[in-house]
mmCIF file of C-alpha atoms and ligand atoms in Angstrom:
data_model
loop_
_atom_site.group_PDB
_atom_site.id
_atom_site.type_symbol
_atom_site.label_atom_id
_atom_site.label_comp_id
_atom_site.label_asym_id
_atom_site.label_seq_id
_atom_site.Cartn_x
_atom_site.Cartn_y
_atom_site.Cartn_z
ATOM 1 C CA MET L 1 0.054 0.021 -0.001
ATOM 2 C CA ASN L 2 1.166 3.449 -0.832
ATOM 3 C CA PHE L 3 -1.004 5.935 0.668
ATOM 4 C CA GLN L 4 -0.058 9.618 0.287
ATOM 5 C CA SER L 5 -0.812 12.432 2.660
ATOM 6 C CA PHE L 6 -4.330 13.837 2.289
ATOM 7 C CA HIS L 7 -4.554 17.274 0.726
ATOM 8 C CA PRO L 8 -8.108 18.395 0.274
ATOM 9 C CA PRO L 9 -8.951 21.107 -2.086
ATOM 10 C CA ARG L 10 -9.819 24.561 -0.879
ATOM 11 C CA ARG L 11 -13.648 24.543 -1.029
ATOM 12 C CA ILE L 12 -16.104 27.242 -0.275
ATOM 13 C CA LEU L 13 -18.441 25.783 2.247
ATOM 14 C CA MET L 14 -21.957 27.242 1.763
ATOM 15 C CA GLY L 15 -23.883 24.197 3.127
ATOM 16 C CA PRO L 16 -25.539 23.451 6.416
ATOM 17 C CA GLY L 17 -22.111 23.194 8.123
ATOM 18 C CA PRO L 18 -19.213 22.829 8.418
ATOM 19 C CA SER L 19 -18.641 26.422 7.422
ATOM 20 C CA ASP L 20 -15.399 27.978 6.196
ATOM 21 C CA ILE L 21 -12.614 28.285 8.732
ATOM 22 C CA SER L 22 -10.588 31.464 8.667
ATOM 23 C CA PRO L 23 -6.835 31.385 8.022
ATOM 24 C CA GLU L 24 -6.183 32.603 11.588
ATOM 25 C CA VAL L 25 -8.274 29.793 13.058
ATOM 26 C CA LEU L 26 -6.645 27.172 10.824
ATOM 27 C CA ALA L 27 -3.231 28.438 11.768
ATOM 28 C CA SER L 28 -4.034 28.281 15.498
ATOM 29 C CA LEU L 29 -4.689 24.634 15.149
ATOM 30 C CA SER L 30 -1.031 23.847 14.108
ATOM 31 C CA ARG L 31 0.441 25.429 17.262
ATOM 32 C CA PRO L 32 2.354 22.993 19.443
ATOM 33 C CA ALA L 33 0.280 20.588 21.487
ATOM 34 C CA ILE L 34 0.666 20.890 25.289
ATOM 35 C CA GLY L 35 -0.568 18.798 27.991
ATOM 36 C CA HIS L 36 -4.282 19.190 28.824
ATOM 37 C CA LEU L 37 -3.437 19.536 32.511
ATOM 38 C CA ASP L 38 -0.545 22.051 31.708
ATOM 39 C CA PRO L 39 -1.226 25.172 33.751
ATOM 40 C CA LEU L 40 -1.046 27.218 30.591
ATOM 41 C CA PHE L 41 -3.689 25.097 28.995
ATOM 42 C CA ILE L 42 -5.957 25.253 31.994
ATOM 43 C CA GLY L 43 -5.523 29.145 31.831
ATOM 44 C CA MET L 44 -6.697 28.958 28.243
ATOM 45 C CA MET L 45 -9.650 26.842 29.166
ATOM 46 C CA ASP L 46 -10.700 29.502 31.700
ATOM 47 C CA GLU L 47 -10.494 32.155 28.965
ATOM 48 C CA LEU L 48 -12.580 29.958 26.749
ATOM 49 C CA LYS L 49 -15.274 29.788 29.385
ATOM 50 C CA ALA L 50 -15.375 33.592 29.610
ATOM 51 C CA LEU L 51 -15.490 33.832 25.767
ATOM 52 C CA LEU L 52 -18.291 31.349 25.627
ATOM 53 C CA GLN L 53 -20.217 33.313 28.254
ATOM 54 C CA TYR L 54 -19.940 36.248 26.008
ATOM 55 C CA ALA L 55 -21.153 34.406 22.977
ATOM 56 C CA PHE L 56 -24.112 32.976 24.961
ATOM 57 C CA GLN L 57 -24.676 36.298 26.733
ATOM 58 C CA THR L 58 -24.741 34.528 30.079
ATOM 59 C CA LYS L 59 -23.095 34.617 33.487
ATOM 60 C CA ASN L 60 -23.741 30.914 33.964
ATOM 61 C CA GLU L 61 -20.765 29.437 35.756
ATOM 62 C CA PHE L 62 -21.338 26.159 34.011
ATOM 63 C CA THR L 63 -20.387 27.189 30.444
ATOM 64 C CA ILE L 64 -17.999 24.975 28.679
ATOM 65 C CA ALA L 65 -17.231 23.222 25.360
ATOM 66 C CA LEU L 66 -17.930 19.463 25.338
ATOM 67 C CA SER L 67 -15.285 17.388 23.628
ATOM 68 C CA ALA L 68 -17.728 16.118 21.087
ATOM 69 C CA PRO L 69 -20.025 17.438 18.290
ATOM 70 C CA GLY L 70 -23.409 19.243 18.565
ATOM 71 C CA SER L 71 -25.364 15.951 18.668
ATOM 72 C CA ALA L 72 -23.417 15.090 21.960
ATOM 73 C CA GLY L 73 -24.361 18.530 23.298
ATOM 74 C CA MET L 74 -28.012 17.692 22.546
ATOM 75 C CA GLU L 75 -27.642 14.238 24.270
ATOM 76 C CA ALA L 76 -25.739 15.798 27.210
ATOM 77 C CA CYS L 77 -28.664 18.159 27.922
ATOM 78 C CA PHE L 78 -31.252 15.446 27.842
ATOM 79 C CA VAL L 79 -29.461 12.636 29.711
ATOM 80 C CA ASN L 80 -28.335 14.988 32.515
ATOM 81 C CA LEU L 81 -31.660 16.691 33.061
ATOM 82 C CA VAL L 82 -34.370 14.152 32.193
ATOM 83 C CA GLU L 83 -34.999 11.051 34.270
ATOM 84 C CA ALA L 84 -37.290 8.092 33.369
ATOM 85 C CA GLY L 85 -40.906 9.100 33.760
ATOM 86 C CA ASP L 86 -40.363 12.894 33.358
ATOM 87 C CA LYS L 87 -42.685 14.674 31.005
ATOM 88 C CA VAL L 88 -40.932 16.752 28.400
ATOM 89 C CA ILE L 89 -42.740 19.018 25.943
ATOM 90 C CA VAL L 90 -40.766 18.769 22.598
ATOM 91 C CA CYS L 91 -41.372 21.118 19.728
ATOM 92 C CA ARG L 92 -40.796 19.430 16.353
ATOM 93 C CA ASN L 93 -40.676 21.443 13.104
ATOM 94 C CA GLY L 94 -37.768 19.613 11.469
ATOM 95 C CA VAL L 95 -35.136 16.817 11.701
ATOM 96 C CA PHE L 96 -33.421 18.211 14.891
ATOM 97 C CA GLY L 97 -36.683 18.491 16.885
ATOM 98 C CA ASP L 98 -37.287 14.919 15.988
ATOM 99 C CA ARG L 99 -34.004 13.846 17.308
ATOM 100 C CA MET L 100 -34.910 15.556 20.718
ATOM 101 C CA VAL L 101 -37.978 13.354 20.757
ATOM 102 C CA GLN L 102 -35.836 10.272 20.246
ATOM 103 C CA ASN L 103 -33.507 11.497 23.078
ATOM 104 C CA VAL L 104 -36.388 11.737 25.499
ATOM 105 C CA ASN L 105 -37.717 8.369 24.463
ATOM 106 C CA ARG L 106 -34.526 6.583 24.918
ATOM 107 C CA ILE L 107 -34.222 7.893 28.460
ATOM 108 C CA GLY L 108 -37.742 6.607 29.202
ATOM 109 C CA GLY L 109 -39.130 9.986 29.559
ATOM 110 C CA GLU L 110 -42.562 10.957 28.170
ATOM 111 C CA ALA L 111 -42.325 13.209 25.176
ATOM 112 C CA ILE L 112 -45.382 15.397 24.583
ATOM 113 C CA VAL L 113 -44.737 16.372 21.000
ATOM 114 C CA VAL L 114 -45.973 19.670 19.592
ATOM 115 C CA ASP L 115 -45.691 19.492 15.814
ATOM 116 C CA SER L 116 -45.416 22.526 13.672
ATOM 117 C CA PRO L 117 -45.136 22.472 9.856
ATOM 118 C CA TRP L 118 -41.734 21.888 8.315
ATOM 119 C CA GLY L 119 -40.338 25.188 7.052
ATOM 120 C CA ARG L 120 -42.209 27.257 9.655
ATOM 121 C CA ALA L 121 -41.346 28.494 13.098
ATOM 122 C CA VAL L 122 -42.484 26.664 16.232
ATOM 123 C CA GLU L 123 -46.141 27.753 16.834
ATOM 124 C CA VAL L 124 -46.058 29.437 20.170
ATOM 125 C CA ASP L 125 -49.869 29.142 20.745
ATOM 126 C CA LYS L 126 -49.722 25.376 20.401
ATOM 127 C CA VAL L 127 -46.843 25.191 22.846
ATOM 128 C CA GLU L 128 -48.899 27.334 25.399
ATOM 129 C CA ALA L 129 -51.840 24.933 25.007
ATOM 130 C CA ALA L 130 -49.520 21.872 25.593
ATOM 131 C CA LEU L 131 -48.085 23.517 28.700
ATOM 132 C CA LYS L 132 -51.563 24.191 30.017
ATOM 133 C CA ALA L 133 -52.685 20.656 29.309
ATOM 134 C CA ASN L 134 -49.569 19.125 31.023
ATOM 135 C CA PRO L 135 -49.096 20.980 34.250
ATOM 136 C CA GLU L 136 -46.783 18.254 35.472
ATOM 137 C CA ALA L 137 -44.305 18.673 32.549
ATOM 138 C CA LYS L 138 -40.833 19.486 33.742
ATOM 139 C CA PHE L 139 -39.077 20.635 30.548
ATOM 140 C CA LEU L 140 -39.733 22.475 27.358
ATOM 141 C CA ALA L 141 -37.309 21.582 24.579
ATOM 142 C CA PHE L 142 -37.100 23.238 21.117
ATOM 143 C CA VAL L 143 -34.705 24.081 18.273
ATOM 144 C CA HIS L 144 -33.942 27.732 17.994
ATOM 145 C CA ALA L 145 -32.593 27.579 14.373
ATOM 146 C CA GLU L 146 -33.899 24.465 12.499
ATOM 147 C CA THR L 147 -31.018 23.810 10.135
ATOM 148 C CA SER L 148 -33.097 21.200 8.175
ATOM 149 C CA THR L 149 -35.606 23.729 7.036
ATOM 150 C CA GLY L 150 -34.198 27.107 7.589
ATOM 151 C CA ALA L 151 -36.770 28.284 10.087
ATOM 152 C CA LEU L 152 -36.090 30.568 13.116
ATOM 153 C CA SER L 153 -38.320 30.151 16.179
ATOM 154 C CA ASP L 154 -39.117 32.767 18.802
ATOM 155 C CA ALA L 155 -36.841 31.495 21.665
ATOM 156 C CA LYS L 156 -37.579 34.591 23.796
ATOM 157 C CA ALA L 157 -41.341 33.906 23.763
ATOM 158 C CA LEU L 158 -40.965 30.137 24.211
ATOM 159 C CA CYS L 159 -38.659 30.460 27.165
ATOM 160 C CA ALA L 160 -40.934 33.083 28.806
ATOM 161 C CA LEU L 161 -43.820 30.477 28.503
ATOM 162 C CA ALA L 162 -41.605 27.767 29.940
ATOM 163 C CA GLN L 163 -40.911 29.974 33.030
ATOM 164 C CA GLN L 164 -44.642 30.827 33.474
ATOM 165 C CA HIS L 165 -45.291 27.112 33.574
ATOM 166 C CA ASP L 166 -42.546 26.139 35.841
ATOM 167 C CA CYS L 167 -40.588 24.181 33.151
ATOM 168 C CA LEU L 168 -36.942 24.352 32.434
ATOM 169 C CA SER L 169 -36.056 25.129 28.876
ATOM 170 C CA ILE L 170 -33.657 23.073 26.761
ATOM 171 C CA VAL L 171 -32.580 25.002 23.598
ATOM 172 C CA ASP L 172 -30.784 23.781 20.521
ATOM 173 C CA ALA L 173 -28.670 26.661 19.451
ATOM 174 C CA VAL L 174 -26.296 24.751 17.173
ATOM 175 C CA THR L 175 -26.965 26.850 14.222
ATOM 176 C CA SER L 176 -28.075 30.004 15.967
ATOM 177 C CA LEU L 177 -25.220 30.869 18.163
ATOM 178 C CA GLY L 178 -23.242 33.727 16.568
ATOM 179 C CA GLY L 179 -25.658 33.995 13.508
ATOM 180 C CA VAL L 180 -28.774 35.492 15.128
ATOM 181 C CA GLU L 181 -29.719 37.255 18.330
ATOM 182 C CA LEU L 182 -29.463 34.889 21.302
ATOM 183 C CA LYS L 183 -29.518 35.945 24.914
ATOM 184 C CA VAL L 184 -29.350 33.169 27.387
ATOM 185 C CA ASP L 185 -29.724 35.132 30.661
ATOM 186 C CA ASP L 186 -32.243 37.796 29.343
ATOM 187 C CA TRP L 187 -34.407 35.112 27.878
ATOM 188 C CA GLY L 188 -34.110 32.747 30.879
ATOM 189 C CA ILE L 189 -32.711 29.727 28.919
ATOM 190 C CA ASP L 190 -31.860 26.900 31.349
ATOM 191 C CA ALA L 191 -29.873 24.396 29.219
ATOM 192 C CA ILE L 192 -28.446 25.305 25.823
ATOM 193 C CA TYR L 193 -25.994 23.566 23.429
ATOM 194 C CA SER L 194 -24.302 24.655 20.303
ATOM 195 C CA GLY L 195 -21.690 23.406 17.775
ATOM 196 C CA SER L 196 -18.291 24.768 16.769
ATOM 197 C CA GLN L 197 -18.621 24.306 12.995
ATOM 198 C CA LYS L 198 -21.616 26.452 12.123
ATOM 199 C CA CYS L 199 -21.566 30.248 12.844
ATOM 200 C CA LEU L 200 -18.549 30.002 15.017
ATOM 201 C CA SER L 201 -16.614 28.668 11.956
ATOM 202 C CA CYS L 202 -14.313 26.508 13.936
ATOM 203 C CA VAL L 203 -13.368 22.838 13.355
ATOM 204 C CA PRO L 204 -16.247 20.410 13.802
ATOM 205 C CA GLY L 205 -16.370 18.262 16.969
ATOM 206 C CA LEU L 206 -16.860 20.665 19.831
ATOM 207 C CA SER L 207 -20.216 21.591 21.525
ATOM 208 C CA PRO L 208 -20.365 24.705 23.672
ATOM 209 C CA ILE L 209 -23.037 24.218 26.419
ATOM 210 C CA SER L 210 -24.258 26.278 29.315
ATOM 211 C CA PHE L 211 -26.553 25.334 32.193
ATOM 212 C CA SER L 212 -28.361 27.847 34.459
ATOM 213 C CA GLU L 213 -28.111 27.409 38.213
ATOM 214 C CA LYS L 214 -31.583 25.867 38.182
ATOM 215 C CA ALA L 215 -30.415 23.332 35.657
ATOM 216 C CA VAL L 216 -27.235 22.551 37.673
ATOM 217 C CA ASN L 217 -29.488 21.965 40.759
ATOM 218 C CA VAL L 218 -31.662 19.581 38.808
ATOM 219 C CA ILE L 219 -28.538 17.607 37.880
ATOM 220 C CA LYS L 220 -27.228 17.621 41.470
ATOM 221 C CA ASN L 221 -30.564 16.469 42.881
ATOM 222 C CA ARG L 222 -31.351 13.595 40.547
ATOM 223 C CA LYS L 223 -32.985 10.484 41.896
ATOM 224 C CA THR L 224 -31.131 8.247 39.541
ATOM 225 C CA GLN L 225 -27.543 8.134 38.333
ATOM 226 C CA ILE L 226 -26.794 9.475 34.845
ATOM 227 C CA GLN L 227 -26.560 6.512 32.533
ATOM 228 C CA SER L 228 -23.794 7.913 30.307
ATOM 229 C CA TRP L 229 -20.465 8.197 32.083
ATOM 230 C CA PHE L 230 -18.773 10.431 29.533
ATOM 231 C CA LEU L 231 -21.604 12.933 29.258
ATOM 232 C CA ASP L 232 -22.296 13.074 33.042
ATOM 233 C CA GLN L 233 -21.758 16.795 33.494
ATOM 234 C CA SER L 234 -21.301 16.384 37.352
ATOM 235 C CA LEU L 235 -18.062 14.693 36.419
ATOM 236 C CA VAL L 236 -17.136 17.045 33.637
ATOM 237 C CA MET L 237 -17.680 20.088 35.826
ATOM 238 C CA SER L 238 -14.598 19.330 37.904
ATOM 239 C CA TYR L 239 -12.477 19.065 34.729
ATOM 240 C CA TRP L 240 -13.469 22.584 33.741
ATOM 241 C CA SER L 241 -13.366 24.290 37.129
ATOM 242 C CA GLY L 242 -11.342 24.548 40.205
ATOM 243 C CA ALA L 243 -8.643 27.210 40.905
ATOM 244 C CA GLY L 244 -5.744 26.183 38.735
ATOM 245 C CA LYS L 245 -6.073 22.436 39.766
ATOM 246 C CA ARG L 246 -8.182 19.980 37.610
ATOM 247 C CA SER L 247 -8.896 16.411 37.922
ATOM 248 C CA TYR L 248 -8.593 14.106 34.898
ATOM 249 C CA HIS L 249 -11.901 13.203 33.201
ATOM 250 C CA HIS L 250 -10.841 12.642 29.640
ATOM 251 C CA THR L 251 -8.220 14.284 27.426
ATOM 252 C CA ALA L 252 -9.579 17.420 25.929
ATOM 253 C CA PRO L 253 -9.026 17.868 22.150
ATOM 254 C CA VAL L 254 -6.081 20.264 22.835
ATOM 255 C CA ASN L 255 -5.573 21.794 19.407
ATOM 256 C CA SER L 256 -9.294 21.964 18.544
ATOM 257 C CA LEU L 257 -9.693 24.123 21.743
ATOM 258 C CA TYR L 258 -7.035 26.479 20.445
ATOM 259 C CA GLY L 259 -9.209 26.785 17.372
ATOM 260 C CA LEU L 260 -12.299 27.528 19.304
ATOM 261 C CA HIS L 261 -10.517 30.053 21.467
ATOM 262 C CA GLU L 262 -9.232 31.828 18.368
ATOM 263 C CA SER L 263 -12.662 31.827 16.607
ATOM 264 C CA LEU L 264 -14.262 33.300 19.754
ATOM 265 C CA ILE L 265 -11.517 36.003 20.016
ATOM 266 C CA HIS L 266 -12.608 36.972 16.455
ATOM 267 C CA LEU L 267 -16.217 36.967 17.511
ATOM 268 C CA GLN L 268 -15.428 39.146 20.494
ATOM 269 C CA ASN L 269 -13.362 41.558 18.296
ATOM 270 C CA GLU L 270 -16.119 41.850 15.677
ATOM 271 C CA GLY L 271 -18.794 42.184 18.433
ATOM 272 C CA LEU L 272 -21.886 39.928 18.658
ATOM 273 C CA GLU L 273 -24.238 42.543 17.380
ATOM 274 C CA ASN L 274 -22.157 43.329 14.397
ATOM 275 C CA CYS L 275 -21.796 39.589 13.723
ATOM 276 C CA TRP L 276 -25.611 39.110 13.718
ATOM 277 C CA ALA L 277 -25.910 42.188 11.408
ATOM 278 C CA ARG L 278 -23.324 40.926 8.992
ATOM 279 C CA HIS L 279 -25.300 37.551 8.689
ATOM 280 C CA GLN L 280 -28.442 39.438 8.042
ATOM 281 C CA LYS L 281 -26.842 41.776 5.439
ATOM 282 C CA GLN L 282 -25.289 38.911 3.475
ATOM 283 C CA HIS L 283 -28.587 36.934 3.620
ATOM 284 C CA GLU L 284 -30.478 39.913 2.210
ATOM 285 C CA ALA L 285 -27.961 40.206 -0.651
ATOM 286 C CA LEU L 286 -28.373 36.485 -1.431
ATOM 287 C CA ALA L 287 -32.115 36.651 -1.170
ATOM 288 C CA LYS L 288 -32.262 39.608 -3.684
ATOM 289 C CA GLY L 289 -30.000 37.573 -6.193
ATOM 290 C CA LEU L 290 -32.121 34.430 -5.815
ATOM 291 C CA ASP L 291 -35.307 36.362 -6.408
ATOM 292 C CA LYS L 292 -33.868 37.669 -9.613
ATOM 293 C CA LEU L 293 -33.291 33.978 -10.646
ATOM 294 C CA GLY L 294 -36.896 33.257 -9.897
ATOM 295 C CA ILE L 295 -35.932 30.967 -6.935
ATOM 296 C CA LYS L 296 -38.352 30.739 -4.024
ATOM 297 C CA PHE L 297 -37.646 30.419 -0.317
ATOM 298 C CA ILE L 298 -39.263 27.659 1.689
ATOM 299 C CA VAL L 299 -39.662 29.825 4.912
ATOM 300 C CA PRO L 300 -41.808 33.022 5.050
ATOM 301 C CA LYS L 301 -39.688 36.168 5.267
ATOM 302 C CA GLU L 302 -40.158 36.971 9.014
ATOM 303 C CA GLU L 303 -39.252 33.352 10.036
ATOM 304 C CA ARG L 304 -36.161 33.025 7.941
ATOM 305 C CA LEU L 305 -32.711 32.136 9.255
ATOM 306 C CA PRO L 306 -30.085 34.440 7.548
ATOM 307 C CA GLN L 307 -27.374 31.861 8.073
ATOM 308 C CA LEU L 308 -29.330 28.996 6.403
ATOM 309 C CA ASN L 309 -31.198 29.681 3.286
ATOM 310 C CA ALA L 310 -33.532 26.895 2.328
ATOM 311 C CA ILE L 311 -34.886 27.285 -1.244
ATOM 312 C CA TYR L 312 -37.029 25.168 -3.634
ATOM 313 C CA ILE L 313 -35.164 23.515 -6.514
ATOM 314 C CA PRO L 314 -36.681 24.966 -9.644
ATOM 315 C CA ASP L 315 -38.971 22.694 -11.688
ATOM 316 C CA GLY L 316 -37.068 20.331 -14.144
ATOM 317 C CA ILE L 317 -33.618 20.911 -12.450
ATOM 318 C CA ASP L 318 -31.755 17.953 -11.219
ATOM 319 C CA ASP L 319 -30.615 18.323 -7.576
ATOM 320 C CA VAL L 320 -27.553 16.121 -7.576
ATOM 321 C CA LYS L 321 -26.382 17.334 -10.993
ATOM 322 C CA VAL L 322 -26.332 20.958 -9.943
ATOM 323 C CA ARG L 323 -24.693 20.329 -6.546
ATOM 324 C CA SER L 324 -22.055 18.170 -8.260
ATOM 325 C CA TYR L 325 -21.413 20.762 -10.982
ATOM 326 C CA LEU L 326 -20.838 23.544 -8.325
ATOM 327 C CA LEU L 327 -18.522 21.292 -6.370
ATOM 328 C CA ASN L 328 -16.536 20.060 -9.277
ATOM 329 C CA GLU L 329 -16.281 23.228 -11.428
ATOM 330 C CA TYR L 330 -16.241 25.833 -8.723
ATOM 331 C CA ASN L 331 -15.255 24.122 -5.359
ATOM 332 C CA LEU L 332 -18.495 25.416 -3.943
ATOM 333 C CA GLU L 333 -20.575 23.354 -1.726
ATOM 334 C CA ILE L 334 -24.228 23.956 -1.017
ATOM 335 C CA GLY L 335 -26.479 21.514 0.927
ATOM 336 C CA GLY L 336 -29.247 19.203 -0.270
ATOM 337 C CA GLY L 337 -32.666 18.816 1.398
ATOM 338 C CA LEU L 338 -33.142 16.773 4.522
ATOM 339 C CA GLY L 339 -36.108 14.713 5.564
ATOM 340 C CA ASP L 340 -39.308 15.994 4.007
ATOM 341 C CA PHE L 341 -37.213 18.206 1.686
ATOM 342 C CA ALA L 342 -34.794 15.727 0.378
ATOM 343 C CA GLY L 343 -34.499 16.212 -3.403
ATOM 344 C CA LYS L 344 -36.836 19.205 -3.246
ATOM 345 C CA ALA L 345 -34.758 21.780 -1.620
ATOM 346 C CA TRP L 346 -31.224 23.258 -1.486
ATOM 347 C CA ARG L 347 -29.702 24.782 1.718
ATOM 348 C CA ILE L 348 -27.298 27.624 1.190
ATOM 349 C CA GLY L 349 -25.361 28.357 4.318
ATOM 350 C CA LEU L 350 -23.956 31.776 5.184
ATOM 351 C CA MET L 351 -22.455 30.810 8.441
ATOM 352 C CA GLY L 352 -19.735 32.620 10.314
ATOM 353 C CA TYR L 353 -16.628 33.287 8.172
ATOM 354 C CA THR L 354 -18.506 32.162 5.063
ATOM 355 C CA ALA L 355 -20.942 35.055 5.452
ATOM 356 C CA ARG L 356 -19.035 37.394 3.244
ATOM 357 C CA SER L 357 -19.992 39.413 0.055
ATOM 358 C CA GLU L 358 -17.570 37.674 -2.197
ATOM 359 C CA ASN L 359 -19.157 34.332 -1.331
ATOM 360 C CA VAL L 360 -22.712 35.584 -1.975
ATOM 361 C CA ALA L 361 -21.570 36.962 -5.364
ATOM 362 C CA LEU L 362 -19.724 33.721 -6.222
ATOM 363 C CA CYS L 363 -22.722 31.635 -5.177
ATOM 364 C CA LEU L 364 -25.142 33.633 -7.376
ATOM 365 C CA THR L 365 -22.915 33.568 -10.532
ATOM 366 C CA THR L 366 -22.112 29.884 -10.221
ATOM 367 C CA LEU L 367 -25.667 28.841 -9.514
ATOM 368 C CA THR L 368 -26.761 30.880 -12.516
ATOM 369 C CA ASP L 369 -24.218 28.939 -14.662
ATOM 370 C CA ALA L 370 -25.206 25.653 -13.159
ATOM 371 C CA LEU L 371 -28.890 26.238 -13.912
ATOM 372 C CA ALA L 372 -27.988 27.280 -17.586
ATOM 373 C CA GLN L 373 -26.125 23.986 -18.019
ATOM 374 C CA GLN L 374 -29.482 22.220 -17.554
ATOM 375 C CA GLN L 375 -31.600 24.274 -19.915
HETATM 376 C C1 PLP Y 1 -25.693 20.502 12.977
HETATM 377 C C2 PLP Y 1 -26.845 20.549 13.993
HETATM 378 C C3 PLP Y 1 -26.843 19.536 15.095
HETATM 379 C C4 PLP Y 1 -25.859 18.467 15.214
HETATM 380 O O1 PLP Y 1 -24.456 18.918 15.303
HETATM 381 P P1 PLP Y 1 -23.346 17.986 14.915
HETATM 382 O O2 PLP Y 1 -22.053 18.790 15.268
HETATM 383 O O3 PLP Y 1 -23.485 17.571 13.505
HETATM 384 O O4 PLP Y 1 -23.454 16.810 15.731
HETATM 385 C C5 PLP Y 1 -27.865 19.608 15.935
HETATM 386 N N1 PLP Y 1 -28.865 20.528 15.856
HETATM 387 C C6 PLP Y 1 -28.845 21.473 14.780
HETATM 388 C C7 PLP Y 1 -29.955 22.488 14.764
HETATM 389 C C8 PLP Y 1 -27.789 21.456 13.907
HETATM 390 O O5 PLP Y 1 -27.934 22.304 12.822
#
């Protein structure tokens, strides 16, 4: 066997994630590895916590990056908080809401599912009715930014409802963090998880999470032991806290955490509000161009995610042919449809470092070419 080093081409990542990684973040990954219990590394982990608190807009002490992808962040929230027999109201308006339902079922919890149409925001009225009908429910779980459909839900309103009904909120912010307004403390979010490879534009495989004091108390006062050893946050807590002295839990992905630190420094320097505004601006430029091409959005304007543009594939156009053409001719990746939208939709991501004018322009010209190829 004569395998060679792997040298991927430089693609432009305009799918549902991962997004493009800036040269500065890429460079940070190749800095020397040091021990994960080295005092210098522990100092960097402490900075990471502060940077994540800024990104989440929270003072939550328990704010860390899990050494695993967004899906593990989802699972960590559910396995730590929910016990067998607990009632959880789960909003489902796409693929990721459905995964929340599966998490609750596997724990032996009782999922009360509130379905909203795919391609639309979670219907707040329906959620309120479910909360009223199930006064013993302990949690309300929903996806802030449904990457499978491009819909943005009203996290502020949903969390306010959860509080009124004495429920803790569990929020999927994998695609929303850094891309749209998100305020963990102001909105009263209790458990939230995200991913490193969407609007934070870092390497995949890390999941920023944050738990409110209320959520931490629920974890501390569980009746049953958490089934997952690796995701048991009562163990992970002591790996991420303590004055300069940490106990070994697992080996953190040292260089990936350099990358996250670097990408969060960029977020801080740009400023969260400016970052949200940049995503919105690039989205509007893309939407204007798509409109000229006669391409229709799936989601109504006021419920659209700027960072994930879900559009209908025009009649008579071959999904895979177009996406392959863009990839092979232009090194440009856009996403296909998921679930109900497989073969019917494209998903154009404008996440993090990808959300720049030159990428919007390139996407519009190359898509125009790809469509012309099929006429
Ligand atoms: C991408 C994504 C996930 C899963 O994250 P991974 O890092 O792929 O495990 C979960 N929820 C939403 C909304 C996502 O977009």
